[in-house]
């Protein structure tokens, strides 16, 4: 584990750690993170809403929290914001992204299938 810098994970401040764990305690936040990590490309709020079958305001709230803890970043394209994984600059985030990428729960497969079926088919039109 030393080659990935896992020893340095515990150097973060308690306040920061509590905030990160609080955000990651939300199933919706984990599903959003899993979709972004799994897609490997920026995703729009409306695309998240379709894939996760949740209202846009819930998605926006979770996205705001994930941005606040520097897990996601956003870029405006026209009238939409697209979200992608924030560049990993510390070992703690690297561990979280690695764990999220390996989650195999059925709900993640369903989210990705809805994304591909609904969102990607609309983009092709």
N, CA, C and O atoms as a MOPAC input file, in Angstrom:
PM7 MOZYME 1SCF
protein

 N      0.79900 1    -1.20100 1     0.00000 1
 C      0.00000 1     0.00000 1     0.00000 1
 C      0.84100 1     1.26300 1     0.00000 1
 O      0.34100 1     2.32600 1    -0.36800 1
 N      2.07800 1     1.18200 1     0.39400 1
 C      2.89800 1     2.37700 1     0.50900 1
 C      3.13400 1     3.05100 1    -0.83100 1
 O      3.25300 1     4.27400 1    -0.89600 1
 N      3.20400 1     2.25900 1    -1.91400 1
 C      3.46700 1     2.86000 1    -3.21600 1
 C      2.36000 1     3.81900 1    -3.64400 1
 O      2.61200 1     4.71200 1    -4.45300 1
 N      1.14600 1     3.66300 1    -3.12800 1
 C      0.04900 1     4.57000 1    -3.46100 1
 C     -0.09200 1     5.70800 1    -2.44900 1
 O     -0.97800 1     6.55300 1    -2.57700 1
 N      0.77400 1     5.72300 1    -1.45900 1
 C      0.73300 1     6.80000 1    -0.48000 1
 C     -0.37300 1     6.65100 1     0.54700 1
 O     -0.82100 1     7.64900 1     1.11000 1
 N     -0.82600 1     5.43300 1     0.80600 1
 C     -1.91700 1     5.23400 1     1.75200 1
 C     -1.54700 1     5.69500 1     3.16300 1
 O     -2.42700 1     6.02300 1     3.95900 1
 N     -0.26500 1     5.72100 1     3.47200 1
 C      0.14100 1     6.18100 1     4.80000 1
 C     -0.25900 1     7.63600 1     5.02100 1
 O     -0.48600 1     8.05000 1     6.15800 1
 N     -0.34700 1     8.40400 1     3.95500 1
 C     -0.63800 1     9.83100 1     4.07300 1
 C     -2.12800 1    10.14500 1     4.14100 1
 O     -2.50900 1    11.30400 1     4.30900 1
 N     -2.96500 1     9.13800 1     4.01400 1
 C     -4.41100 1     9.36500 1     4.03300 1
 C     -4.83500 1    10.06400 1     5.31500 1
 O     -5.70100 1    10.93800 1     5.28400 1
 N     -4.25500 1     9.70200 1     6.40900 1
 C     -4.71500 1    10.17900 1     7.71200 1
 C     -4.18800 1    11.55800 1     8.05700 1
 O     -4.38000 1    12.02100 1     9.18100 1
 N     -3.54100 1    12.21400 1     7.13900 1
 C     -3.03900 1    13.56400 1     7.39500 1
 C     -4.08100 1    14.63900 1     7.11600 1
 O     -3.81300 1    15.82400 1     7.31300 1
 N     -5.25300 1    14.24500 1     6.66300 1
 C     -6.30100 1    15.23500 1     6.42900 1
 C     -6.88900 1    15.66800 1     7.76600 1
 O     -6.80100 1    14.94100 1     8.75500 1
 N     -7.47200 1    16.82200 1     7.79100 1
 C     -8.05300 1    17.36300 1     9.01400 1
 C     -9.37600 1    16.67000 1     9.33300 1
 O    -10.08300 1    16.21100 1     8.43600 1
 N     -9.69500 1    16.60300 1    10.62000 1
 C    -10.92600 1    15.95300 1    11.06400 1
 C    -12.15400 1    16.59300 1    10.41500 1
 O    -13.06100 1    15.88100 1     9.98500 1
 N    -12.19600 1    17.91700 1    10.34000 1
 C    -13.35100 1    18.60300 1     9.75300 1
 C    -13.54300 1    18.17400 1     8.29700 1
 O    -14.66500 1    17.90400 1     7.87000 1
 N    -12.46400 1    18.11300 1     7.54900 1
 C    -12.53000 1    17.69600 1     6.14600 1
 C    -12.99200 1    16.24400 1     6.04200 1
 O    -13.81800 1    15.91400 1     5.19100 1
 N    -12.46600 1    15.38700 1     6.89600 1
 C    -12.83900 1    13.97000 1     6.87100 1
 C    -14.32700 1    13.79700 1     7.16900 1
 O    -15.00400 1    13.01200 1     6.50400 1
 N    -14.83800 1    14.51800 1     8.15700 1
 C    -16.26000 1    14.42900 1     8.49000 1
 C    -17.12300 1    14.87200 1     7.31500 1
 O    -18.14500 1    14.25200 1     7.01900 1
 N    -16.71200 1    15.93500 1     6.65600 1
 C    -17.47400 1    16.44500 1     5.51400 1
 C    -17.49500 1    15.42700 1     4.36900 1
 O    -18.53800 1    15.19400 1     3.75800 1
 N    -16.34400 1    14.82700 1     4.08500 1
 C    -16.25100 1    13.82100 1     3.02200 1
 C    -17.13400 1    12.62500 1     3.34700 1
 O    -17.90500 1    12.17500 1     2.50000 1
 N    -17.02700 1    12.10800 1     4.56300 1
 C    -17.82600 1    10.93800 1     4.93800 1
 C    -19.31800 1    11.25700 1     4.96000 1
 O    -20.14000 1    10.40400 1     4.62600 1
 N    -19.66700 1    12.46700 1     5.34800 1
 C    -21.07500 1    12.87200 1     5.34000 1
 C    -21.63700 1    12.84800 1     3.91700 1
 O    -22.72400 1    12.31900 1     3.68700 1
 N    -20.90200 1    13.41600 1     2.96800 1
 C    -21.35100 1    13.42800 1     1.57000 1
 C    -21.42600 1    12.00600 1     1.02800 1
 O    -22.38100 1    11.65500 1     0.33600 1
 N    -20.42700 1    11.19000 1     1.33600 1
 C    -20.38500 1     9.82200 1     0.81600 1
 C    -21.35700 1     8.88000 1     1.51900 1
 O    -21.51500 1     7.73300 1     1.10200 1
 N    -22.00400 1     9.35000 1     2.57500 1
 C    -23.01300 1     8.51200 1     3.23500 1
 C    -24.33200 1     8.51700 1     2.46200 1
 O    -25.23900 1     7.74200 1     2.76600 1
 N    -24.43000 1     9.38100 1     1.47600 1
 C    -25.62900 1     9.46000 1     0.64300 1
 C    -25.54400 1     8.46600 1    -0.51100 1
 O    -24.57700 1     8.47100 1    -1.27200 1
 N    -26.56400 1     7.61300 1    -0.63500 1
 C    -26.59500 1     6.65300 1    -1.73900 1
 C    -26.57900 1     7.37800 1    -3.08200 1
 O    -25.93000 1     6.93100 1    -4.02800 1
 N    -27.29200 1     8.49200 1    -3.16000 1
 C    -27.34500 1     9.24000 1    -4.41500 1
 C    -25.96500 1     9.76900 1    -4.80400 1
 O    -25.58700 1     9.71500 1    -5.97400 1
 N    -25.22000 1    10.27500 1    -3.83500 1
 C    -23.86500 1    10.76800 1    -4.12500 1
 C    -22.96900 1     9.65000 1    -4.64200 1
 O    -22.18500 1     9.85900 1    -5.56800 1
 N    -23.08000 1     8.48000 1    -4.05500 1
 C    -22.27000 1     7.34500 1    -4.50400 1
 C    -22.69200 1     6.92100 1    -5.90800 1
 O    -21.84200 1     6.60500 1    -6.74100 1
 N    -23.98900 1     6.91000 1    -6.17500 1
 C    -24.46200 1     6.54200 1    -7.51600 1
 C    -23.98500 1     7.55400 1    -8.56000 1
 O    -23.59500 1     7.17400 1    -9.66400 1
 N    -24.01700 1     8.83400 1    -8.21200 1
 C    -23.52300 1     9.87400 1    -9.12400 1
 C    -22.04600 1     9.66100 1    -9.38800 1
 O    -21.60500 1     9.65600 1   -10.53700 1
 N    -21.28400 1     9.48300 1    -8.32300 1
 C    -19.84400 1     9.28300 1    -8.46200 1
 C    -19.54900 1     8.04300 1    -9.29500 1
 O    -18.65600 1     8.06200 1   -10.14300 1
 N    -20.28500 1     6.97600 1    -9.06300 1
 C    -20.07600 1     5.72600 1    -9.80800 1
 C    -20.37300 1     5.91500 1   -11.29100 1
 O    -19.66700 1     5.37200 1   -12.14100 1
 N    -21.40800 1     6.67800 1   -11.60200 1
 C    -21.75600 1     6.92100 1   -13.00100 1
 C    -20.67200 1     7.74600 1   -13.69500 1
 O    -20.28800 1     7.44800 1   -14.82500 1
 N    -20.18500 1     8.77700 1   -13.02000 1
 C    -19.12900 1     9.61100 1   -13.61000 1
 C    -17.85100 1     8.80400 1   -13.79300 1
 O    -17.21700 1     8.86700 1   -14.84600 1
 N    -17.47500 1     8.05000 1   -12.77000 1
 C    -16.26000 1     7.22700 1   -12.85300 1
 C    -16.42200 1     6.16800 1   -13.93900 1
 O    -15.49700 1     5.92600 1   -14.71500 1
 N    -17.58500 1     5.54100 1   -13.99400 1
 C    -17.83900 1     4.49500 1   -14.98200 1
 C    -17.89100 1     5.00600 1   -16.40800 1
 O    -17.46100 1     4.31200 1   -17.33000 1
 N    -18.41000 1     6.20300 1   -16.60300 1
 C    -18.51900 1     6.77700 1   -17.94800 1
 C    -17.18800 1     7.30900 1   -18.44700 1
 O    -16.86200 1     7.16900 1   -19.62600 1
 N    -16.42600 1     7.91100 1   -17.56800 1
 C    -15.14200 1     8.46200 1   -17.98000 1
 C    -15.26100 1     9.70700 1   -18.84300 1
 O    -14.28900 1    10.11900 1   -19.47700 1
 N    -16.44100 1    10.30700 1   -18.87300 1
 C    -16.65300 1    11.53300 1   -19.64400 1
 C    -17.63100 1    12.41900 1   -18.87900 1
 O    -18.38900 1    11.92000 1   -18.04800 1
 N    -17.62600 1    13.71900 1   -19.14200 1
 C    -18.52300 1    14.63200 1   -18.42100 1
 C    -19.99900 1    14.27900 1   -18.61700 1
 O    -20.41200 1    13.80900 1   -19.67800 1
 N    -20.78000 1    14.52000 1   -17.55900 1
 C    -22.20400 1    14.19400 1   -17.55600 1
 C    -22.99300 1    15.42600 1   -17.10400 1
 O    -22.57900 1    16.13600 1   -16.18800 1
 N    -24.12100 1    15.66900 1   -17.75000 1
 C    -25.00000 1    16.80900 1   -17.46300 1
 C    -26.03100 1    16.42600 1   -16.39200 1
 O    -26.35100 1    15.24900 1   -16.22200 1
 N    -26.54400 1    17.42900 1   -15.67600 1
 C    -27.55400 1    17.18700 1   -14.64000 1
 C    -28.75500 1    16.42300 1   -15.20100 1
 O    -29.23500 1    15.47700 1   -14.57500 1
 N    -29.23800 1    16.82400 1   -16.36800 1
 C    -30.41100 1    16.14800 1   -16.94200 1
 C    -30.09400 1    14.69000 1   -17.28300 1
 O    -30.97200 1    13.83100 1   -17.21100 1
 N    -28.84800 1    14.41300 1   -17.65300 1
 C    -28.44500 1    13.03300 1   -17.93800 1
 C    -28.42200 1    12.20500 1   -16.65700 1
 O    -28.84600 1    11.04900 1   -16.64400 1
 N    -27.91700 1    12.81600 1   -15.57000 1
 C    -27.95100 1    12.13500 1   -14.27100 1
 C    -29.39200 1    11.85200 1   -13.87000 1
 O    -29.71100 1    10.74800 1   -13.43100 1
 N    -30.26400 1    12.84900 1   -14.02100 1
 C    -31.66500 1    12.70100 1   -13.61400 1
 C    -32.33100 1    11.55100 1   -14.35900 1
 O    -33.08800 1    10.77900 1   -13.77000 1
 N    -32.05400 1    11.43900 1   -15.64100 1
 C    -32.61900 1    10.34900 1   -16.44200 1
 C    -32.06300 1     8.99900 1   -16.00600 1
 O    -32.81900 1     8.05800 1   -15.76500 1
 N    -30.75100 1     8.90800 1   -15.90700 1
 C    -30.10500 1     7.63700 1   -15.58000 1
 C    -30.42100 1     7.16600 1   -14.16500 1
 O    -30.58300 1     5.96900 1   -13.92700 1
 N    -30.50800 1     8.10800 1   -13.22200 1
 C    -30.70900 1     7.74100 1   -11.82400 1
 C    -32.18000 1     7.79400 1   -11.40000 1
 O    -32.52800 1     7.45400 1   -10.26900 1
 N    -33.02900 1     8.22400 1   -12.32500 1
 C    -34.46500 1     8.33500 1   -12.06600 1
 C    -34.76000 1     9.14200 1   -10.80700 1
 O    -35.53900 1     8.72600 1    -9.94800 1
 N    -34.12700 1    10.29400 1   -10.71900 1
 C    -34.31000 1    11.21300 1    -9.59700 1
 C    -34.54100 1    12.60900 1   -10.14500 1
 O    -34.08300 1    12.91900 1   -11.24500 1
 N    -35.24700 1    13.46700 1    -9.39900 1
 C    -35.47800 1    14.83500 1    -9.86900 1
 C    -34.17400 1    15.63500 1    -9.94600 1
 O    -33.23300 1    15.39900 1    -9.18800 1
 N    -34.14800 1    16.57000 1   -10.86500 1
 C    -32.94900 1    17.38200 1   -11.08700 1
 C    -32.49200 1    18.11600 1    -9.83200 1
 O    -31.29000 1    18.25600 1    -9.60800 1
 N    -33.43900 1    18.59100 1    -9.00000 1
 C    -33.03800 1    19.33400 1    -7.80700 1
 C    -32.27100 1    18.44500 1    -6.82700 1
 O    -31.35600 1    18.92200 1    -6.15500 1
 N    -32.62800 1    17.15900 1    -6.73300 1
 C    -31.88400 1    16.23500 1    -5.86400 1
 C    -30.48800 1    15.99100 1    -6.42200 1
 O    -29.50600 1    15.96500 1    -5.68000 1
 N    -30.41300 1    15.81500 1    -7.73400 1
 C    -29.12400 1    15.61100 1    -8.39400 1
 C    -28.24200 1    16.83000 1    -8.17000 1
 O    -27.07200 1    16.69400 1    -7.81200 1
 N    -28.79700 1    18.02500 1    -8.37800 1
 C    -28.03400 1    19.26700 1    -8.22400 1
 C    -27.49000 1    19.42100 1    -6.81000 1
 O    -26.35300 1    19.85400 1    -6.62100 1
 N    -28.29800 1    19.06700 1    -5.82000 1
 C    -27.86000 1    19.16500 1    -4.42300 1
 C    -26.66400 1    18.24300 1    -4.17200 1
 O    -25.67800 1    18.65900 1    -3.56400 1
 N    -26.74600 1    17.00800 1    -4.63300 1
 C    -25.63700 1    16.06400 1    -4.44500 1
 C    -24.40100 1    16.50100 1    -5.22500 1
 O    -23.27900 1    16.37900 1    -4.73300 1
 N    -24.60500 1    17.00800 1    -6.43800 1
 C    -23.46900 1    17.48900 1    -7.23500 1
 C    -22.76300 1    18.64200 1    -6.53300 1
 O    -21.53400 1    18.71400 1    -6.53100 1
 N    -23.53700 1    19.54000 1    -5.94000 1
 C    -22.95700 1    20.66700 1    -5.20500 1
 C    -22.09000 1    20.15900 1    -4.05300 1
 O    -20.99200 1    20.66800 1    -3.82400 1
 N    -22.58700 1    19.15800 1    -3.33200 1
 C    -21.82700 1    18.59600 1    -2.21300 1
 C    -20.55700 1    17.89800 1    -2.70300 1
 O    -19.50200 1    18.02600 1    -2.08100 1
 N    -20.65000 1    17.16800 1    -3.80300 1
 C    -19.47200 1    16.47800 1    -4.34800 1
 C    -18.43500 1    17.47500 1    -4.86600 1
 O    -17.23400 1    17.21700 1    -4.79600 1
 N    -18.89600 1    18.60500 1    -5.38200 1
 C    -17.96300 1    19.65800 1    -5.80500 1
 C    -17.31100 1    20.30800 1    -4.58800 1
 O    -16.12100 1    20.62100 1    -4.60900 1
 N    -18.08900 1    20.50900 1    -3.53600 1
 C    -17.57800 1    21.15600 1    -2.32500 1
 C    -16.42700 1    20.36600 1    -1.71100 1
 O    -15.48100 1    20.95200 1    -1.18600 1
 N    -16.50500 1    19.03600 1    -1.77500 1
 C    -15.41500 1    18.21800 1    -1.22300 1
 C    -14.36600 1    17.89400 1    -2.29100 1
 O    -13.49400 1    17.05100 1    -2.08200 1
 N    -14.46200 1    18.57200 1    -3.43000 1
 C    -13.48400 1    18.47500 1    -4.53000 1
 C    -13.38600 1    17.08600 1    -5.15200 1
 O    -12.30700 1    16.66600 1    -5.57000 1
 N    -14.51200 1    16.37100 1    -5.21300 1
 C    -14.53000 1    15.08100 1    -5.89600 1
 C    -14.93300 1    15.24300 1    -7.35100 1
 O    -14.51100 1    14.46900 1    -8.21000 1
 N    -15.75400 1    16.25400 1    -7.62700 1
 C    -16.18000 1    16.53500 1    -8.99200 1
 C    -15.88800 1    17.98800 1    -9.33800 1
 O    -15.79200 1    18.84400 1    -8.45800 1
 N    -15.75000 1    18.24800 1   -10.61600 1
 C    -15.62900 1    19.61800 1   -11.10400 1
 C    -16.66600 1    19.79200 1   -12.20700 1
 O    -17.19300 1    18.81400 1   -12.73600 1
 N    -16.94900 1    21.03500 1   -12.54500 1
 C    -17.95500 1    21.28000 1   -13.57900 1
 C    -17.42800 1    22.26000 1   -14.61200 1
 O    -16.55000 1    23.08000 1   -14.34400 1
 N    -17.99500 1    22.14100 1   -15.79600 1
 C    -17.64700 1    23.04100 1   -16.88900 1
 C    -18.92400 1    23.36000 1   -17.64900 1
 O    -19.70500 1    22.46800 1   -17.98300 1
 N    -19.12100 1    24.62400 1   -17.91200 1
 C    -20.32500 1    25.06300 1   -18.61500 1
 C    -20.14700 1    24.91000 1   -20.11400 1
 O    -19.14100 1    25.32100 1   -20.69200 1
 N    -21.17200 1    24.29500 1   -20.73300 1
 C    -21.23900 1    24.17800 1   -22.19500 1
 C    -22.60400 1    24.69600 1   -22.60800 1
 O    -23.61800 1    24.03500 1   -22.38600 1
 N    -22.62900 1    25.86400 1   -23.20100 1
 C    -23.91000 1    26.47100 1   -23.53800 1
 C    -24.66700 1    26.79400 1   -22.27300 1
 O    -24.15300 1    27.49700 1   -21.40200 1
 N    -25.88600 1    26.29100 1   -22.15800 1
 C    -26.67200 1    26.56400 1   -20.95200 1
 C    -26.59700 1    25.44100 1   -19.91800 1
 O    -27.28800 1    25.49700 1   -18.90100 1
 N    -25.77400 1    24.42800 1   -20.16000 1
 C    -25.68000 1    23.28600 1   -19.25100 1
 C    -24.30700 1    23.18400 1   -18.59800 1
 O    -23.28900 1    23.54800 1   -19.18700 1
 N    -24.30600 1    22.67800 1   -17.35600 1
 C    -23.06300 1    22.34600 1   -16.67200 1
 C    -22.82300 1    20.85200 1   -16.81800 1
 O    -23.73300 1    20.04300 1   -16.63600 1
 N    -21.60000 1    20.50100 1   -17.14400 1
 C    -21.20400 1    19.09900 1   -17.24900 1
 C    -20.21500 1    18.79800 1   -16.13500 1
 O    -19.30500 1    19.58200 1   -15.86400 1
 N    -20.40600 1    17.65400 1   -15.49500 1
 C    -19.61000 1    17.27800 1   -14.33300 1
 C    -18.69300 1    16.11400 1   -14.66200 1
 O    -19.07000 1    15.17000 1   -15.35700 1
 N    -17.47900 1    16.21100 1   -14.14300 1
 C    -16.50200 1    15.14300 1   -14.33600 1
 C    -15.68900 1    14.99100 1   -13.05500 1
 O    -15.79000 1    15.80600 1   -12.13800 1
 N    -14.88800 1    13.94400 1   -13.00900 1
 C    -14.06000 1    13.66400 1   -11.83800 1
 C    -12.98800 1    14.73600 1   -11.70600 1
 O    -12.30100 1    15.07200 1   -12.67100 1
 N    -12.86100 1    15.26300 1   -10.49800 1
 C    -11.80100 1    16.23000 1   -10.19500 1
 C    -10.46900 1    15.49600 1   -10.26600 1
 O    -10.38000 1    14.33800 1    -9.85800 1
 N     -9.45400 1    16.13900 1   -10.76800 1
 C     -8.13300 1    15.50100 1   -10.81600 1
 C     -7.74500 1    15.05100 1    -9.41000 1
 O     -7.88500 1    15.79400 1    -8.43800 1
 N     -7.26100 1    13.83300 1    -9.33100 1
 C     -6.90300 1    13.25500 1    -8.03300 1
 C     -5.53600 1    13.78300 1    -7.62900 1
 O     -4.53600 1    13.55700 1    -8.31000 1
 N     -5.51400 1    14.49800 1    -6.49500 1
 C     -4.25900 1    15.06600 1    -6.02800 1
 C     -3.85500 1    14.56300 1    -4.65000 1
 O     -2.89700 1    15.06400 1    -4.06100 1
 N     -4.57300 1    13.58400 1    -4.13800 1
 C     -4.15700 1    12.99200 1    -2.86900 1
 C     -4.58800 1    11.52700 1    -2.79600 1
 O     -5.48900 1    11.08600 1    -3.50900 1
 N     -3.93300 1    10.81000 1    -1.93500 1
 C     -4.14400 1     9.36800 1    -1.82800 1
 C     -5.54000 1     9.01300 1    -1.33100 1
 O     -6.10500 1     8.00200 1    -1.74700 1
 N     -6.10200 1     9.83400 1    -0.44500 1
 C     -7.42800 1     9.53100 1     0.10000 1
 C     -8.47700 1     9.49800 1    -1.00400 1
 O     -9.30400 1     8.58800 1    -1.04600 1
 N     -8.44800 1    10.47900 1    -1.89300 1
 C     -9.40400 1    10.50600 1    -3.00000 1
 C     -9.15600 1     9.34400 1    -3.95400 1
 O    -10.09900 1     8.74900 1    -4.47400 1
 N     -7.90400 1     9.02800 1    -4.17700 1
 C     -7.57400 1     7.91100 1    -5.06600 1
 C     -8.18800 1     6.61800 1    -4.54600 1
 O     -8.70400 1     5.81600 1    -5.32500 1
 N     -8.13300 1     6.41500 1    -3.24500 1
 C     -8.71500 1     5.21400 1    -2.64100 1
 C    -10.22900 1     5.20400 1    -2.83800 1
 O    -10.79900 1     4.18000 1    -3.21400 1
 N    -10.88100 1     6.33600 1    -2.58900 1
 C    -12.34100 1     6.41500 1    -2.73800 1
 C    -12.74900 1     6.13200 1    -4.17800 1
 O    -13.66400 1     5.34300 1    -4.41300 1
 N    -12.08100 1     6.76600 1    -5.15100 1
 C    -12.42100 1     6.54300 1    -6.55600 1
 C    -12.18600 1     5.09300 1    -6.95600 1
 O    -12.95100 1     4.53100 1    -7.74000 1
 N    -11.13300 1     4.49000 1    -6.42200 1
 C    -10.84300 1     3.09300 1    -6.72400 1
 C    -11.95300 1     2.18800 1    -6.18900 1
 O    -12.40400 1     1.27700 1    -6.88300 1
 N    -12.38800 1     2.43900 1    -4.96700 1
 C    -13.46200 1     1.64300 1    -4.36700 1
 C    -14.75900 1     1.83500 1    -5.15100 1
 O    -15.43900 1     0.86100 1    -5.47600 1
 N    -15.10200 1     3.07800 1    -5.45400 1
 C    -16.33900 1     3.36700 1    -6.18900 1
 C    -16.32700 1     2.69400 1    -7.56200 1
 O    -17.34200 1     2.14700 1    -7.99300 1
 N    -15.20200 1     2.73100 1    -8.23600 1
 C    -15.09600 1     2.12300 1    -9.57200 1
 C    -15.32100 1     0.61600 1    -9.53000 1
 O    -15.74700 1     0.02400 1   -10.52200 1
 N    -15.03900 1    -0.00200 1    -8.39500 1
 C    -15.14700 1    -1.46000 1    -8.28200 1
 C    -16.46700 1    -1.93200 1    -7.67500 1
 O    -16.68000 1    -3.13600 1    -7.53300 1
 N    -17.34800 1    -1.01300 1    -7.31600 1
 C    -18.63800 1    -1.40800 1    -6.75500 1
 C    -19.43700 1    -2.17100 1    -7.79800 1
 O    -19.55000 1    -1.72700 1    -8.94100 1
 N    -19.98300 1    -3.29700 1    -7.42000 1
 C    -20.66800 1    -4.18200 1    -8.37200 1
 C    -22.16200 1    -4.32100 1    -8.10000 1
 O    -22.80900 1    -5.18500 1    -8.69100 1
 N    -22.71700 1    -3.50800 1    -7.23400 1
 C    -24.13500 1    -3.60300 1    -6.90400 1
 C    -24.98900 1    -3.50300 1    -8.16500 1
 O    -24.64900 1    -2.77400 1    -9.09700 1
 N    -26.07600 1    -4.22300 1    -8.18900 1
 C    -26.97100 1    -4.26000 1    -9.35100 1
 C    -27.49200 1    -2.87300 1    -9.73300 1
 O    -27.71200 1    -2.59200 1   -10.91100 1
 N    -27.68700 1    -2.01400 1    -8.73900 1
 C    -28.22500 1    -0.68100 1    -9.02400 1
 C    -27.30200 1     0.12000 1    -9.94400 1
 O    -27.77400 1     0.92700 1   -10.74500 1
 N    -25.99200 1    -0.09700 1    -9.83400 1
 C    -25.05400 1     0.62500 1   -10.69800 1
 C    -25.17400 1     0.15600 1   -12.14300 1
 O    -25.07000 1     0.95500 1   -13.07300 1
 N    -25.39100 1    -1.13100 1   -12.32400 1
 C    -25.59500 1    -1.65900 1   -13.68000 1
 C    -26.86400 1    -1.07300 1   -14.28600 1
 O    -26.89000 1    -0.69600 1   -15.45700 1
 N    -27.91200 1    -1.00100 1   -13.47400 1
 C    -29.17800 1    -0.44000 1   -13.94900 1
 C    -29.02500 1     1.03600 1   -14.30900 1
 O    -29.54000 1     1.48700 1   -15.33200 1
 N    -28.30600 1     1.79100 1   -13.45700 1
 C    -28.05600 1     3.21100 1   -13.74200 1
 C    -27.34000 1     3.37400 1   -15.07700 1
 O    -27.73200 1     4.19200 1   -15.90800 1
 N    -26.30100 1     2.59600 1   -15.26900 1
 C    -25.51400 1     2.69700 1   -16.49600 1
 C    -26.33700 1     2.27200 1   -17.71300 1
 O    -26.24300 1     2.89100 1   -18.77300 1
 N    -27.13800 1     1.22200 1   -17.56500 1
 C    -28.00400 1     0.78700 1   -18.67100 1
 C    -29.00600 1     1.87100 1   -19.06000 1
 O    -29.23500 1     2.11500 1   -20.24500 1
 N    -29.60500 1     2.52700 1   -18.05000 1
 C    -30.54300 1     3.62200 1   -18.34600 1
 C    -29.81700 1     4.77600 1   -19.01700 1
 O    -30.35200 1     5.40500 1   -19.93000 1
 N    -28.60800 1     5.05500 1   -18.56900 1
 C    -27.83100 1     6.13600 1   -19.17200 1
 C    -27.57200 1     5.83400 1   -20.64100 1
 O    -27.79900 1     6.68300 1   -21.50300 1
 N    -27.10600 1     4.64800 1   -20.91900 1
 C    -26.79000 1     4.26500 1   -22.29600 1
 C    -28.05900 1     4.22600 1   -23.14800 1
 O    -28.06900 1     4.72900 1   -24.27100 1
 N    -29.12400 1     3.63100 1   -22.61600 1
 C    -30.36700 1     3.47300 1   -23.38300 1
 C    -31.06600 1     4.80900 1   -23.62500 1
 O    -31.41900 1     5.12200 1   -24.76200 1
 N    -31.26700 1     5.59300 1   -22.58000 1
 C    -32.04700 1     6.82500 1   -22.67900 1
 C    -31.21500 1     8.01800 1   -23.14100 1
 O    -31.56600 1     8.68700 1   -24.11300 1
 N    -30.12700 1     8.27700 1   -22.44900 1
 C    -29.34600 1     9.48300 1   -22.70900 1
 C    -28.56400 1     9.38000 1   -24.00500 1
 O    -28.59400 1    10.29900 1   -24.82400 1
 N    -27.87200 1     8.28600 1   -24.19600 1
 C    -27.04700 1     8.15400 1   -25.39400 1
 C    -27.89200 1     8.08400 1   -26.65500 1
 O    -27.46000 1     8.55200 1   -27.70800 1
 N    -29.08800 1     7.50900 1   -26.57100 1
 C    -29.94700 1     7.45400 1   -27.75600 1
 C    -30.44900 1     8.84400 1   -28.12800 1
 O    -30.63500 1     9.13700 1   -29.30900 1
 N    -30.67000 1     9.69800 1   -27.14400 1
 C    -31.09300 1    11.07600 1   -27.41100 1
 C    -29.96100 1    11.85500 1   -28.06100 1
 O    -30.20100 1    12.64700 1   -28.97200 1
 N    -28.72600 1    11.64300 1   -27.60600 1
 C    -27.57100 1    12.35100 1   -28.16500 1
 C    -27.34500 1    12.00800 1   -29.63100 1
 O    -26.84100 1    12.83400 1   -30.39200 1
 N    -27.71400 1    10.79600 1   -30.02900 1
 C    -27.48100 1    10.34600 1   -31.40800 1
 C    -28.46100 1    10.96400 1   -32.39800 1
 O    -28.19200 1    10.99300 1   -33.59900 1
 N    -29.58400 1    11.45600 1   -31.91000 1
 C    -30.62300 1    12.00800 1   -32.80500 1
 C    -30.18700 1    13.28900 1   -33.45800 1
 O    -30.94300 1    13.87500 1   -34.23300 1

